[in-house]
Amino acid sequence: LLAWAYFTICFRVEGLGRRPAVETGDVPAPPLLTSSVSSSEDEESSSDENENECFEAWFQRVCEAVKQNDPTIDELEIDCSDASSAIRFDDSDMLSLMEAMRENRYVTSLIFKHMPIEGCSAEYLKQLLMNSNSITSLYLESVTGEGCMAVALALSLNPTGPTRILHLRDNSIDDLTAQALALMLKSNRSLYELRLCHNTIDSQEAASNLSLGLMANRGLRVLDLMGNGFSDVSVSKISNALAHNVTLEFLCLDFNDFGTYGTKAIGSMLQRNRHLRELHLFGNQIDSDGAIIIARSLYHNNSLKSLILSYNNIGDTGLKALGDALTVNTTLTKLWVASNGIGIQGFMALGQCLPKMKGLEQINIGDFYDMTSAEALVQGLESNTRLSALYLQSPICETYSCGSCPVEDRLDFFLTNEQEWQEFAAVPICSILVVVCGTGEGKPTSKRIWCTRCVIPHAP
């Protein structure tokens, strides 16, 4: 069974190999193709040729529709992950797409997945992007060859073009491609969101090139570098490059491979950077020393609002340092520290700090199983006037039936307003206890909210 395309509000060439359940638009999909198993190689070869010819004829009709500026087509996705081996998206197809896009005004998003883009195809893609007046979003996933370099060069040579978002995922970005990306970062003034996720950017030279580009960039607001295997040295270079950046608001370094040394550079960056709003450091090797470094930076930082530190190893000492810092820092409103090897001493220290915190509104503390920790948090929360949500994974009351846990009885706080209740009640949460706290003014409202193990939040 082969599939081809569908038109809705956006148009996709998806799979190049699956017939959609519903087909609309003026370009019909080619007829259903079947092939029987044959011992004759000639018959198999003939079947493959017919299959590819059918695709080519259909794709030309697609390109003609794009060329005619059909206003219902605003996204084009080419995904070869499930394509038949007989289907080939080759140089002639990319050339046809380039020519079709030359005068197009409606296609704003291009997506390429699981396919080679090399040689002439890469050059045609570069020309397409250089001449386009409509493409605002680009996504390349598992693209081999020079596709990523072609995109970077195009955005360098068209620095004021329409492209605002670039997402490169699961590609192999070598030193030359990283150099091209650096050139793009230096010259392009339109791009505001760059996501380089789960690529193999593991050389120091590549990290150095990216850092040089980031140091000169004055347009990015979102930078996502998740899952690239960055070491301490690489993270240090990137952090130093962003120390005086005046536009970046979101930085993600989740699932990399750095520890205390890299965290030291991040802490130094936080002390000097006055514009970053959200920092994600999920799933690295940050220990208590690293947490202390970040905590010290929070005494001097007045811009960061969200800090994600889950799945590291900050321990009791790290949580205490962060808690102490947040009695002074009034800007940070969201802190995630789940799964960090935190024990009784850490939660007791946090409980002592909670009454003095004036900025924190949401905190995820993850697992805890003992009553001593719960009592410390309860006492701290009773005097806290700011916190609106406390997230607990694996509640300590597993031996109690729903509604009879003494700790849950103590964590009986009221919602501050109807809007907050609506937000939390609309989100299904599994194995997380969400306690929505009150204002500390002793004025209960008519609605309370509970979410215990595997229960969607609800109002009793």
Short mmCIF file of C-alpha atoms in Angstrom, two decimals, residues 147-423:
data_model
loop_
_atom_site.label_atom_id
_atom_site.label_comp_id
_atom_site.label_asym_id
_atom_site.label_seq_id
_atom_site.Cartn_x
_atom_site.Cartn_y
_atom_site.Cartn_z
CA GLY A 147 21.41 19.44 3.29
CA CYS A 148 22.15 21.16 6.60
CA MET A 149 25.10 23.03 5.11
CA ALA A 150 22.97 24.16 2.18
CA VAL A 151 20.38 25.59 4.56
CA ALA A 152 23.03 27.40 6.63
CA LEU A 153 24.67 28.91 3.55
CA ALA A 154 21.31 30.01 2.14
CA LEU A 155 20.39 31.81 5.36
CA SER A 156 23.83 33.42 5.40
CA LEU A 157 23.47 34.72 1.85
CA ASN A 158 19.91 35.90 2.49
CA PRO A 159 20.38 37.55 5.92
CA THR A 160 17.12 39.50 5.91
CA GLY A 161 14.97 36.76 4.38
CA PRO A 162 11.66 35.54 5.79
CA THR A 163 12.97 32.45 7.66
CA ARG A 164 12.41 32.83 11.41
CA ILE A 165 12.62 29.22 12.67
CA LEU A 166 15.23 26.57 11.90
CA HIS A 167 15.10 23.09 13.43
CA LEU A 168 17.81 20.52 12.64
CA ARG A 169 17.23 17.20 14.40
CA ASP A 170 19.08 13.88 14.27
CA ASN A 171 21.50 15.02 11.61
CA SER A 172 25.25 14.56 11.55
CA ILE A 173 26.71 18.05 11.87
CA ASP A 174 30.43 17.92 11.14
CA ASP A 175 33.00 20.68 11.56
CA LEU A 176 32.33 22.17 8.12
CA THR A 177 28.59 22.30 8.70
CA ALA A 178 29.16 23.85 12.13
CA GLN A 179 31.34 26.46 10.45
CA ALA A 180 28.53 27.21 8.00
CA LEU A 181 26.07 27.52 10.90
CA ALA A 182 28.45 29.94 12.61
CA LEU A 183 28.55 32.06 9.47
CA MET A 184 24.77 32.02 9.41
CA LEU A 185 24.58 33.14 13.05
CA LYS A 186 26.97 36.01 12.37
CA SER A 187 25.23 37.37 9.30
CA ASN A 188 21.55 36.44 9.56
CA ARG A 189 19.32 39.05 11.19
CA SER A 190 15.92 37.38 10.74
CA LEU A 191 16.26 34.02 12.52
CA TYR A 192 14.93 34.09 16.09
CA GLU A 193 14.55 30.36 16.88
CA LEU A 194 17.31 27.79 16.34
CA ARG A 195 16.94 24.19 17.52
CA LEU A 196 19.89 21.85 17.01
CA CYS A 197 18.60 18.75 18.80
CA HIS A 198 20.16 15.28 18.98
CA ASN A 199 22.80 15.95 16.40
CA THR A 200 26.31 14.56 16.67
CA ILE A 201 28.11 17.82 17.43
CA ASP A 202 30.79 16.19 19.51
CA SER A 203 34.01 17.89 18.42
CA GLN A 204 35.53 20.87 20.18
CA GLU A 205 36.13 22.55 16.83
CA ALA A 206 32.41 22.41 16.02
CA ALA A 207 31.54 23.81 19.46
CA SER A 208 34.13 26.57 18.95
CA ASN A 209 32.62 27.52 15.61
CA LEU A 210 29.11 27.65 17.04
CA SER A 211 30.36 29.75 19.94
CA LEU A 212 31.93 32.30 17.61
CA GLY A 213 28.66 32.56 15.73
CA LEU A 214 26.64 32.97 18.93
CA MET A 215 28.98 35.64 20.21
CA ALA A 216 28.26 37.77 17.16
CA ASN A 217 24.55 36.99 16.90
CA ARG A 218 22.03 39.65 17.86
CA GLY A 219 18.76 38.12 16.80
CA LEU A 220 18.15 34.69 18.41
CA ARG A 221 15.55 34.47 21.15
CA VAL A 222 15.35 30.66 21.39
CA LEU A 223 18.37 28.32 21.33
CA ASP A 224 17.82 24.58 21.88
CA LEU A 225 20.96 22.41 22.01
CA MET A 226 19.40 19.29 23.52
CA GLY A 227 21.12 15.93 23.24
CA ASN A 228 24.32 16.84 21.41
CA GLY A 229 26.81 15.22 23.79
CA PHE A 230 28.41 18.54 24.70
CA SER A 231 31.28 18.15 27.13
CA ASP A 232 32.35 20.58 29.86
CA VAL A 233 34.68 22.34 27.44
CA SER A 234 32.00 22.73 24.77
CA VAL A 235 29.42 24.03 27.24
CA SER A 236 31.96 26.47 28.64
CA LYS A 237 32.61 27.91 25.19
CA ILE A 238 28.90 28.29 24.47
CA SER A 239 28.20 29.85 27.88
CA ASN A 240 31.05 32.34 27.52
CA ALA A 241 29.72 33.33 24.10
CA LEU A 242 26.28 34.08 25.60
CA ALA A 243 27.48 36.00 28.63
CA HIS A 244 26.71 39.40 27.12
CA ASN A 245 23.97 38.37 24.70
CA VAL A 246 21.09 40.87 24.76
CA THR A 247 18.37 38.99 22.86
CA LEU A 248 18.35 35.30 23.90
CA GLU A 249 15.47 34.43 26.24
CA PHE A 250 15.42 30.61 26.18
CA LEU A 251 18.43 28.25 26.40
CA CYS A 252 18.15 24.45 26.52
CA LEU A 253 21.15 22.22 27.29
CA ASP A 254 19.19 19.13 28.30
CA PHE A 255 20.69 15.65 27.89
CA ASN A 256 24.27 16.63 27.26
CA ASP A 257 27.40 15.38 29.01
CA PHE A 258 28.75 18.15 31.19
CA GLY A 259 29.31 18.45 34.93
CA THR A 260 30.82 20.89 37.41
CA TYR A 261 33.30 22.56 35.07
CA GLY A 262 30.66 23.32 32.48
CA THR A 263 28.24 24.43 35.19
CA LYS A 264 30.83 26.91 36.44
CA ALA A 265 30.76 28.63 33.05
CA ILE A 266 26.94 28.62 33.10
CA GLY A 267 26.99 30.25 36.55
CA SER A 268 29.37 32.92 35.31
CA MET A 269 27.11 33.53 32.31
CA LEU A 270 24.08 33.95 34.58
CA GLN A 271 25.85 36.60 36.63
CA ARG A 272 26.58 38.67 33.53
CA ASN A 273 23.61 37.94 31.26
CA ARG A 274 20.65 40.23 31.92
CA HIS A 275 18.16 38.92 29.34
CA LEU A 276 17.87 35.12 29.64
CA ARG A 277 14.44 34.11 30.99
CA GLU A 278 14.44 30.28 30.87
CA LEU A 279 17.29 27.79 31.34
CA HIS A 280 16.95 24.00 30.91
CA LEU A 281 19.73 21.76 32.29
CA PHE A 282 17.73 18.52 32.55
CA GLY A 283 19.59 15.20 32.56
CA ASN A 284 23.24 16.16 32.86
CA GLN A 285 25.94 15.47 35.47
CA ILE A 286 25.47 18.48 37.72
CA ASP A 287 26.38 17.59 41.32
CA SER A 288 26.10 19.55 44.57
CA ASP A 289 29.11 21.71 43.67
CA GLY A 290 27.47 22.63 40.39
CA ALA A 291 24.20 23.48 42.15
CA ILE A 292 26.07 25.70 44.61
CA ILE A 293 27.64 27.55 41.67
CA ILE A 294 24.25 28.14 40.08
CA ALA A 295 22.80 29.19 43.44
CA ARG A 296 25.52 31.81 43.88
CA SER A 297 24.73 33.22 40.45
CA LEU A 298 21.07 33.65 41.44
CA TYR A 299 22.09 36.21 44.08
CA HIS A 300 23.19 38.47 41.23
CA ASN A 301 20.74 37.53 38.48
CA ASN A 302 17.47 39.44 38.12
CA SER A 303 16.19 38.14 34.76
CA LEU A 304 15.93 34.32 34.98
CA LYS A 305 12.37 33.17 35.66
CA SER A 306 12.54 29.40 35.06
CA LEU A 307 15.29 26.92 35.99
CA ILE A 308 15.02 23.20 35.15
CA LEU A 309 17.53 21.00 37.01
CA SER A 310 15.71 17.66 37.12
CA TYR A 311 17.60 14.38 36.72
CA ASN A 312 20.99 15.56 37.89
CA ASN A 313 22.62 14.82 41.25
CA ILE A 314 22.53 18.02 43.28
CA GLY A 315 21.67 16.23 46.55
CA ASP A 316 20.80 17.81 49.90
CA THR A 317 23.62 20.36 49.82
CA GLY A 318 22.64 21.57 46.36
CA LEU A 319 18.97 22.00 47.26
CA LYS A 320 19.87 23.88 50.43
CA ALA A 321 22.07 26.26 48.45
CA LEU A 322 19.28 26.91 45.95
CA GLY A 323 16.76 27.43 48.75
CA ASP A 324 19.01 29.98 50.47
CA ALA A 325 19.51 31.84 47.19
CA LEU A 326 15.77 32.06 46.59
CA THR A 327 15.24 33.85 49.89
CA VAL A 328 17.13 36.71 48.24
CA ASN A 329 16.28 36.26 44.57
CA THR A 330 12.73 37.43 43.83
CA THR A 331 12.78 36.94 40.04
CA LEU A 332 12.87 33.15 39.65
CA THR A 333 9.30 31.83 39.67
CA LYS A 334 9.76 28.21 38.53
CA LEU A 335 12.25 25.62 39.84
CA TRP A 336 12.38 21.91 38.85
CA VAL A 337 14.68 19.70 40.99
CA ALA A 338 13.02 16.27 40.70
CA SER A 339 15.17 13.12 40.70
CA ASN A 340 18.31 14.64 42.18
CA GLY A 341 19.12 12.29 45.05
CA ILE A 342 17.57 14.65 47.62
CA GLY A 343 16.92 13.29 51.13
CA ILE A 344 15.56 14.40 54.49
CA GLN A 345 18.18 17.07 55.12
CA GLY A 346 17.53 18.70 51.77
CA PHE A 347 13.77 18.87 52.22
CA MET A 348 14.13 20.14 55.78
CA ALA A 349 16.42 22.91 54.54
CA LEU A 350 13.94 23.78 51.80
CA GLY A 351 11.11 23.88 54.35
CA GLN A 352 13.06 26.37 56.44
CA CYS A 353 13.62 28.58 53.41
CA LEU A 354 10.04 28.54 52.10
CA PRO A 355 8.66 31.21 54.48
CA LYS A 356 11.33 33.67 53.32
CA MET A 357 10.82 33.13 49.59
CA LYS A 358 9.03 36.01 47.89
CA GLY A 359 9.34 35.11 44.20
CA LEU A 360 9.02 31.34 43.68
CA GLU A 361 5.58 30.29 42.41
CA GLN A 362 6.10 26.68 41.23
CA ILE A 363 8.48 23.98 42.40
CA ASN A 364 8.83 20.31 41.45
CA ILE A 365 10.73 18.46 44.18
CA GLY A 366 10.20 14.93 42.87
CA ASP A 367 10.30 11.87 45.13
CA PHE A 368 10.09 11.80 48.89
CA TYR A 369 8.76 9.07 51.13
CA ASP A 370 9.22 10.06 54.78
CA MET A 371 6.96 11.97 57.14
CA THR A 372 9.81 14.12 58.44
CA SER A 373 10.32 15.67 55.01
CA ALA A 374 6.58 16.17 54.61
CA GLU A 375 6.26 17.90 57.97
CA ALA A 376 9.15 20.22 57.14
CA LEU A 377 7.48 21.20 53.87
CA VAL A 378 4.09 21.66 55.53
CA GLN A 379 5.53 24.02 58.12
CA GLY A 380 7.33 26.01 55.46
CA LEU A 381 4.30 26.21 53.20
CA GLU A 382 2.04 27.42 55.99
CA SER A 383 4.04 30.65 56.16
CA ASN A 384 4.78 31.00 52.47
CA THR A 385 2.72 33.70 50.73
CA ARG A 386 3.81 33.20 47.14
CA LEU A 387 3.98 29.53 46.09
CA SER A 388 1.00 28.43 43.98
CA ALA A 389 1.98 24.89 42.93
CA LEU A 390 4.02 22.10 44.49
CA TYR A 391 4.70 19.02 42.34
CA LEU A 392 5.48 15.73 44.08
CA GLN A 393 6.32 12.52 42.24
CA SER A 394 5.60 9.17 43.90
CA PRO A 395 3.61 10.52 46.87
CA ILE A 396 4.66 9.26 50.29
CA CYS A 397 1.15 8.09 51.07
CA GLU A 398 1.15 4.97 48.92
CA THR A 399 0.01 2.82 51.85
CA TYR A 400 -3.10 4.90 52.36
CA SER A 401 -6.29 4.85 50.36
CA CYS A 402 -7.13 7.97 48.40
CA GLY A 403 -8.22 10.80 50.65
CA SER A 404 -7.11 9.34 54.00
CA CYS A 405 -3.39 10.18 53.98
CA PRO A 406 -2.41 12.38 56.94
CA VAL A 407 0.10 14.29 54.86
CA GLU A 408 -2.49 15.02 52.20
CA ASP A 409 -4.77 16.25 54.98
CA ARG A 410 -2.06 18.66 56.12
CA LEU A 411 -1.32 19.82 52.56
CA ASP A 412 -4.83 21.22 52.32
CA PHE A 413 -4.30 24.54 50.61
CA PHE A 414 -6.75 26.58 48.64
CA LEU A 415 -6.59 27.96 45.14
CA THR A 416 -5.94 31.67 44.79
CA ASN A 417 -8.42 32.15 41.95
CA GLU A 418 -10.68 30.42 39.46
CA GLN A 419 -8.22 30.81 36.57
CA GLU A 420 -5.50 28.80 38.33
CA TRP A 421 -7.95 25.98 39.04
CA GLN A 422 -8.97 25.85 35.37
CA GLU A 423 -5.34 25.63 34.24
#
